[in-house]
Amino acid sequence: MNSRTDGMFKGIYNGKQCHVSDIATVLSRAWSAGVDRIIVTGGSLEESKEALAIAETDGRLFCTVGVHPTRCKEFEESGDPEKHFQALLSLAKEGIEKGKVVAIGECGLDYDRLHFCPAEVQKKYFEKQFELAYATKLPMFLHMRAAADDFCEIVERNKDRFTAGVTHSFTDGAEDRDKLLSFQNMYIGVNGCSLKTKENLDVVRDIPIERLMIETDSPYCEIRSTHAGNKLIKSVWPSKKKEKYDQESVVKNRNEPCLVRQVLEVVAGCKGISDIEQLSRTIYHNTCRVFFPQDLDSAADALLSAGHDP
């Protein structure tokens, strides 16, 4: 769940109020669907503060602290990049003490959107954020788009500075998938954006289950009717346009955490896996191993034996 766009969960789309704030309804729908925890993503210093504030409202909510590649100019625009870095570090430490901050990120490289931030600035502050991971001993929540060579080179240089990581919203090809899998402590996260084409499904099919995570990246990256993965979906929710908001329905074209079930179903379908519950338990275990290692033995194993959904 991206804090930077929780405006949509306040009913605001492109600056226009379309319906009442419905974060509580969205969360209730997620818990009812079997979602166990949600990590709210920070993409800038201010957003990371907001993500922590959201995470403090519910015991099942957690968050990240970091700067997205497209926002890395904020280090220099702050007037004092080192002071900006220290503010991120102190926020991360505060969140760790509260039991809420579980990763550094979202950070990485995005060469599809260089108009927001030049590659050299992205690379500099991607590398810098490994210092946050090293200082806090936290895993990393990573973003890689059209930048695999530089991304993997930076990860290689810093692979001993972070405990583990997930490259989320993966949309690249088989070669880049295999580059990521060559890092022992790297997982690959998939969502609706990862499941658009037959080629995408072929790439996801060959990600080993023990290195896989699923996510929604809501309110983005929903699985649309035009996507190749759509035919593998089994679970559907009633939906209505934002202008005809009804709290019993999801908002059309706005992704929600409950829809992670659909991602699970598409992954199972493209891998030819019929035991979807066992797949969900394995993926949940992967997620706990990286983000919630302190309760891996007790909570995750209890969930595994209870046959809990993700």
Short mmCIF file of C-alpha atoms in Angstrom, two decimals:
data_model
loop_
_atom_site.label_atom_id
_atom_site.label_comp_id
_atom_site.label_asym_id
_atom_site.label_seq_id
_atom_site.Cartn_x
_atom_site.Cartn_y
_atom_site.Cartn_z
CA MET A 1 0.00 0.00 0.00
CA ASN A 2 1.60 3.25 -1.12
CA SER A 3 1.26 6.09 1.36
CA ARG A 4 2.08 8.63 -1.33
CA THR A 5 -1.25 7.98 -3.00
CA ASP A 6 -3.44 7.27 -0.06
CA GLY A 7 -5.27 10.36 -1.36
CA MET A 8 -7.24 7.80 -3.36
CA PHE A 9 -8.11 6.09 -0.08
CA LYS A 10 -9.37 9.49 1.11
CA GLY A 11 -11.62 9.61 -1.95
CA ILE A 12 -9.41 12.15 -3.78
CA TYR A 13 -8.53 11.51 -7.44
CA ASN A 14 -6.43 14.05 -9.37
CA GLY A 15 -7.17 16.65 -6.71
CA LYS A 16 -10.95 16.12 -6.84
CA GLN A 17 -13.00 14.68 -3.97
CA CYS A 18 -15.08 11.87 -5.49
CA HIS A 19 -16.23 10.03 -2.38
CA VAL A 20 -15.74 9.85 1.37
CA SER A 21 -12.46 8.70 2.89
CA ASP A 22 -12.57 4.92 3.08
CA ILE A 23 -9.23 3.71 4.47
CA ALA A 24 -11.05 1.88 7.29
CA THR A 25 -13.33 0.12 4.79
CA VAL A 26 -10.38 -0.84 2.57
CA LEU A 27 -8.50 -2.27 5.55
CA SER A 28 -11.57 -4.14 6.79
CA ARG A 29 -11.98 -5.71 3.35
CA ALA A 30 -8.31 -6.73 3.40
CA TRP A 31 -8.50 -8.40 6.81
CA SER A 32 -11.71 -10.19 5.79
CA ALA A 33 -9.96 -11.50 2.66
CA GLY A 34 -7.26 -13.16 4.76
CA VAL A 35 -4.57 -10.47 4.52
CA ASP A 36 -2.49 -10.76 7.68
CA ARG A 37 -0.28 -7.65 7.56
CA ILE A 38 0.21 -4.67 5.27
CA ILE A 39 3.44 -2.77 4.66
CA VAL A 40 2.81 0.89 3.79
CA THR A 41 5.50 2.22 1.44
CA GLY A 42 7.45 5.42 1.99
CA GLY A 43 8.85 7.11 -1.12
CA SER A 44 10.30 10.33 0.33
CA LEU A 45 11.16 11.69 3.75
CA GLU A 46 7.73 13.28 4.16
CA GLU A 47 5.93 10.23 2.86
CA SER A 48 7.92 7.97 5.16
CA LYS A 49 6.73 10.09 8.10
CA GLU A 50 3.18 9.73 6.82
CA ALA A 51 3.64 5.97 6.33
CA LEU A 52 4.80 5.62 9.94
CA ALA A 53 1.79 7.63 11.17
CA ILE A 54 -0.56 5.35 9.19
CA ALA A 55 1.22 2.24 10.47
CA GLU A 56 0.71 3.37 14.07
CA THR A 57 -3.08 3.22 13.65
CA ASP A 58 -3.31 -0.60 13.53
CA GLY A 59 -1.25 -3.48 14.91
CA ARG A 60 -1.28 -5.18 11.51
CA LEU A 61 0.19 -2.20 9.64
CA PHE A 62 3.94 -1.67 9.13
CA CYS A 63 5.98 0.64 6.90
CA THR A 64 9.21 1.43 5.10
CA VAL A 65 11.48 4.49 5.24
CA GLY A 66 13.32 5.60 2.13
CA VAL A 67 13.42 7.68 -1.03
CA HIS A 68 12.08 6.43 -4.37
CA PRO A 69 14.45 6.81 -7.34
CA THR A 70 12.20 9.38 -9.00
CA ARG A 71 12.32 11.57 -5.85
CA CYS A 72 16.07 11.42 -5.17
CA LYS A 73 16.49 15.09 -6.12
CA GLU A 74 15.00 15.82 -2.70
CA PHE A 75 18.40 15.05 -1.10
CA GLU A 76 20.02 17.96 -2.96
CA GLU A 77 16.95 20.20 -3.01
CA SER A 78 16.88 19.97 0.79
CA GLY A 79 20.05 22.13 0.76
CA ASP A 80 21.94 19.64 2.94
CA PRO A 81 21.97 16.05 1.62
CA GLU A 82 23.74 14.68 4.70
CA LYS A 83 21.21 16.29 7.06
CA HIS A 84 18.42 14.82 4.90
CA PHE A 85 20.04 11.40 5.17
CA GLN A 86 20.32 11.74 8.96
CA ALA A 87 16.62 12.68 9.16
CA LEU A 88 15.76 9.46 7.31
CA LEU A 89 18.02 7.48 9.64
CA SER A 90 16.49 8.95 12.80
CA LEU A 91 12.97 8.35 11.45
CA ALA A 92 13.87 4.73 10.68
CA LYS A 93 15.28 4.25 14.19
CA GLU A 94 12.19 5.82 15.75
CA GLY A 95 10.00 3.49 13.71
CA ILE A 96 12.06 0.44 14.65
CA GLU A 97 11.64 1.30 18.34
CA LYS A 98 7.89 1.45 17.75
CA GLY A 99 8.02 -1.95 16.05
CA LYS A 100 6.71 -0.45 12.81
CA VAL A 101 9.54 0.14 10.31
CA VAL A 102 10.44 -3.16 8.66
CA ALA A 103 12.51 -2.09 5.61
CA ILE A 104 14.51 0.65 3.94
CA GLY A 105 12.88 1.81 0.72
CA GLU A 106 11.33 2.17 -1.68
CA CYS A 107 14.71 2.82 -3.28
CA GLY A 108 16.47 1.81 -6.47
CA LEU A 109 16.68 2.96 -10.09
CA ASP A 110 13.99 3.95 -12.59
CA TYR A 111 15.30 4.82 -16.05
CA ASP A 112 11.79 4.94 -17.53
CA ARG A 113 11.16 8.19 -15.68
CA LEU A 114 14.39 10.13 -15.95
CA HIS A 115 12.35 13.33 -16.44
CA PHE A 116 11.74 13.23 -12.67
CA CYS A 117 15.34 12.58 -11.66
CA PRO A 118 18.53 12.08 -13.73
CA ALA A 119 20.29 8.70 -13.65
CA GLU A 120 23.44 10.00 -11.93
CA VAL A 121 21.42 11.44 -9.04
CA GLN A 122 19.39 8.22 -8.77
CA LYS A 123 22.55 6.10 -8.64
CA LYS A 124 24.23 8.29 -6.04
CA TYR A 125 21.32 8.19 -3.60
CA PHE A 126 20.41 4.58 -4.26
CA GLU A 127 23.91 3.67 -3.15
CA LYS A 128 23.67 6.05 -0.19
CA GLN A 129 20.55 4.30 1.11
CA PHE A 130 22.50 1.06 1.63
CA GLU A 131 24.05 3.00 4.53
CA LEU A 132 20.56 3.21 6.05
CA ALA A 133 20.14 -0.55 5.71
CA TYR A 134 23.58 -1.19 7.19
CA ALA A 135 23.03 1.17 10.14
CA THR A 136 19.58 -0.24 10.97
CA LYS A 137 20.17 -3.90 9.98
CA LEU A 138 16.92 -3.72 8.00
CA PRO A 139 16.14 -5.42 4.68
CA MET A 140 15.51 -3.37 1.54
CA PHE A 141 12.37 -2.75 -0.48
CA LEU A 142 13.72 -2.15 -3.98
CA HIS A 143 12.59 -0.68 -7.31
CA MET A 144 14.21 -1.56 -10.65
CA ARG A 145 12.80 -0.36 -13.94
CA ALA A 146 14.72 -0.41 -17.25
CA ALA A 147 17.94 -0.17 -15.24
CA ALA A 148 19.03 -3.74 -14.52
CA ASP A 149 22.75 -3.37 -15.33
CA ASP A 150 23.36 -0.33 -13.10
CA PHE A 151 21.00 -1.65 -10.43
CA CYS A 152 22.75 -5.03 -10.20
CA GLU A 153 26.18 -3.40 -10.22
CA ILE A 154 25.23 -1.24 -7.22
CA VAL A 155 23.62 -4.18 -5.39
CA GLU A 156 26.74 -6.29 -6.04
CA ARG A 157 28.95 -3.60 -4.49
CA ASN A 158 26.70 -3.39 -1.44
CA LYS A 159 25.47 -6.96 -1.08
CA ASP A 160 27.05 -7.34 2.35
CA ARG A 161 25.43 -4.16 3.66
CA PHE A 162 21.84 -5.37 3.78
CA THR A 163 20.27 -8.47 5.28
CA ALA A 164 17.88 -9.27 2.43
CA GLY A 165 15.74 -7.49 -0.12
CA VAL A 166 12.85 -7.73 -2.53
CA THR A 167 12.86 -6.12 -5.97
CA HIS A 168 9.18 -5.35 -6.14
CA SER A 169 6.77 -4.80 -9.05
CA PHE A 170 9.10 -6.77 -11.31
CA THR A 171 8.34 -6.21 -15.00
CA ASP A 172 11.61 -7.06 -16.76
CA GLY A 173 12.63 -10.11 -18.78
CA ALA A 174 14.13 -13.52 -18.04
CA GLU A 175 17.73 -12.31 -18.22
CA ASP A 176 17.14 -9.59 -15.62
CA ARG A 177 15.15 -12.01 -13.44
CA ASP A 178 18.15 -14.34 -13.42
CA LYS A 179 20.52 -11.49 -12.56
CA LEU A 180 18.43 -10.74 -9.48
CA LEU A 181 18.22 -14.40 -8.52
CA SER A 182 22.03 -14.59 -8.60
CA PHE A 183 22.02 -12.54 -5.37
CA GLN A 184 21.49 -15.00 -2.53
CA ASN A 185 19.54 -12.59 -0.35
CA MET A 186 17.25 -11.19 -3.09
CA TYR A 187 13.57 -11.98 -3.62
CA ILE A 188 11.35 -10.90 -6.52
CA GLY A 189 7.98 -9.29 -5.87
CA VAL A 190 5.16 -9.50 -8.41
CA ASN A 191 1.84 -7.67 -8.75
CA GLY A 192 -0.62 -6.85 -11.53
CA CYS A 193 2.06 -4.89 -13.44
CA SER A 194 4.14 -8.10 -13.53
CA LEU A 195 1.30 -10.11 -15.09
CA LYS A 196 0.20 -8.06 -18.11
CA THR A 197 1.50 -10.12 -21.04
CA LYS A 198 2.12 -13.75 -21.90
CA GLU A 199 5.86 -12.94 -21.82
CA ASN A 200 5.44 -11.57 -18.27
CA LEU A 201 3.70 -14.78 -17.21
CA ASP A 202 6.50 -16.90 -18.71
CA VAL A 203 9.07 -14.91 -16.72
CA VAL A 204 7.08 -15.21 -13.47
CA ARG A 205 6.52 -18.94 -14.05
CA ASP A 206 10.26 -19.55 -13.69
CA ILE A 207 10.82 -17.55 -10.50
CA PRO A 208 11.46 -20.23 -7.84
CA ILE A 209 8.66 -20.21 -5.27
CA GLU A 210 11.17 -19.90 -2.42
CA ARG A 211 12.39 -16.58 -3.91
CA LEU A 212 8.96 -15.12 -4.68
CA MET A 213 6.74 -12.53 -2.99
CA ILE A 214 3.36 -11.17 -4.04
CA GLU A 215 1.93 -7.69 -3.49
CA THR A 216 -0.66 -5.27 -4.79
CA ASP A 217 1.26 -1.95 -4.80
CA SER A 218 -2.21 -0.51 -4.32
CA PRO A 219 -3.76 1.80 -5.38
CA TYR A 220 -1.75 1.03 -8.55
CA CYS A 221 -1.02 -2.12 -10.53
CA GLU A 222 -4.42 -3.81 -10.50
CA ILE A 223 -4.93 -6.77 -12.83
CA ARG A 224 -7.06 -5.41 -15.67
CA SER A 225 -9.43 -7.27 -17.95
CA THR A 226 -6.99 -6.75 -20.85
CA HIS A 227 -4.08 -8.41 -19.01
CA ALA A 228 -2.92 -11.91 -19.86
CA GLY A 229 -3.16 -12.88 -16.20
CA ASN A 230 -6.83 -11.92 -15.96
CA LYS A 231 -8.07 -15.27 -17.28
CA LEU A 232 -6.43 -17.04 -14.32
CA ILE A 233 -8.33 -15.04 -11.67
CA LYS A 234 -10.91 -16.93 -9.63
CA SER A 235 -11.81 -14.44 -6.87
CA VAL A 236 -13.74 -11.30 -7.82
CA TRP A 237 -15.20 -8.43 -5.83
CA PRO A 238 -18.13 -6.25 -6.93
CA SER A 239 -16.84 -2.93 -8.28
CA LYS A 240 -18.29 0.50 -9.02
CA LYS A 241 -16.89 3.68 -10.55
CA LYS A 242 -15.54 6.22 -8.08
CA GLU A 243 -18.41 8.59 -8.91
CA LYS A 244 -20.91 5.91 -7.81
CA TYR A 245 -19.03 4.95 -4.66
CA ASP A 246 -20.52 2.19 -2.54
CA GLN A 247 -18.56 0.89 0.46
CA GLU A 248 -19.64 -2.68 -0.31
CA SER A 249 -17.77 -2.51 -3.64
CA VAL A 250 -14.16 -1.89 -4.62
CA VAL A 251 -13.60 1.27 -6.66
CA LYS A 252 -13.14 0.40 -10.34
CA ASN A 253 -9.48 0.81 -11.45
CA ARG A 254 -8.27 1.48 -7.88
CA ASN A 255 -6.25 -1.41 -6.50
CA GLU A 256 -6.76 -2.59 -2.93
CA PRO A 257 -4.82 -4.87 -0.56
CA CYS A 258 -7.62 -7.49 -0.60
CA LEU A 259 -6.90 -8.09 -4.29
CA VAL A 260 -3.55 -9.71 -3.44
CA ARG A 261 -5.59 -12.91 -3.64
CA GLN A 262 -5.90 -12.36 -7.40
CA VAL A 263 -2.12 -12.05 -7.76
CA LEU A 264 -1.77 -15.35 -5.90
CA GLU A 265 -4.26 -17.00 -8.24
CA VAL A 266 -2.49 -15.78 -11.38
CA VAL A 267 0.91 -16.92 -10.06
CA ALA A 268 -0.54 -20.34 -9.21
CA GLY A 269 -2.19 -20.55 -12.62
CA CYS A 270 0.89 -19.66 -14.64
CA LYS A 271 2.99 -22.09 -12.60
CA GLY A 272 0.39 -24.87 -12.94
CA ILE A 273 0.05 -25.16 -9.15
CA SER A 274 -3.27 -26.55 -7.94
CA ASP A 275 -2.57 -26.35 -4.16
CA ILE A 276 -3.01 -22.59 -3.91
CA GLU A 277 -3.11 -22.61 -0.10
CA GLN A 278 0.29 -24.29 0.15
CA LEU A 279 1.66 -21.74 -2.34
CA SER A 280 0.26 -18.90 -0.25
CA ARG A 281 1.86 -20.30 2.92
CA THR A 282 5.26 -20.60 1.23
CA ILE A 283 5.09 -17.03 -0.07
CA TYR A 284 3.92 -15.75 3.30
CA HIS A 285 6.85 -17.54 4.93
CA ASN A 286 9.24 -15.85 2.47
CA THR A 287 7.77 -12.47 3.42
CA CYS A 288 8.12 -13.16 7.15
CA ARG A 289 11.67 -14.37 6.66
CA VAL A 290 12.66 -10.99 5.21
CA PHE A 291 10.44 -8.43 6.96
CA PHE A 292 9.39 -10.13 10.22
CA PRO A 293 12.32 -12.39 11.17
CA GLN A 294 11.77 -11.74 14.89
CA ASP A 295 8.56 -13.76 14.86
CA LEU A 296 9.35 -16.18 12.06
CA ASP A 297 9.59 -19.19 14.34
CA SER A 298 6.42 -18.60 16.31
CA ALA A 299 3.94 -16.62 14.21
CA ALA A 300 4.85 -17.86 10.76
CA ASP A 301 5.09 -21.50 11.75
CA ALA A 302 1.78 -21.27 13.58
CA LEU A 303 0.23 -19.80 10.46
CA LEU A 304 1.81 -22.46 8.30
CA SER A 305 0.39 -25.27 10.41
CA ALA A 306 -2.99 -23.52 10.60
CA GLY A 307 -3.16 -23.21 6.82
CA HIS A 308 -3.59 -19.42 6.86
CA ASP A 309 -4.02 -17.35 3.68
CA PRO A 310 -1.48 -14.64 2.85
#
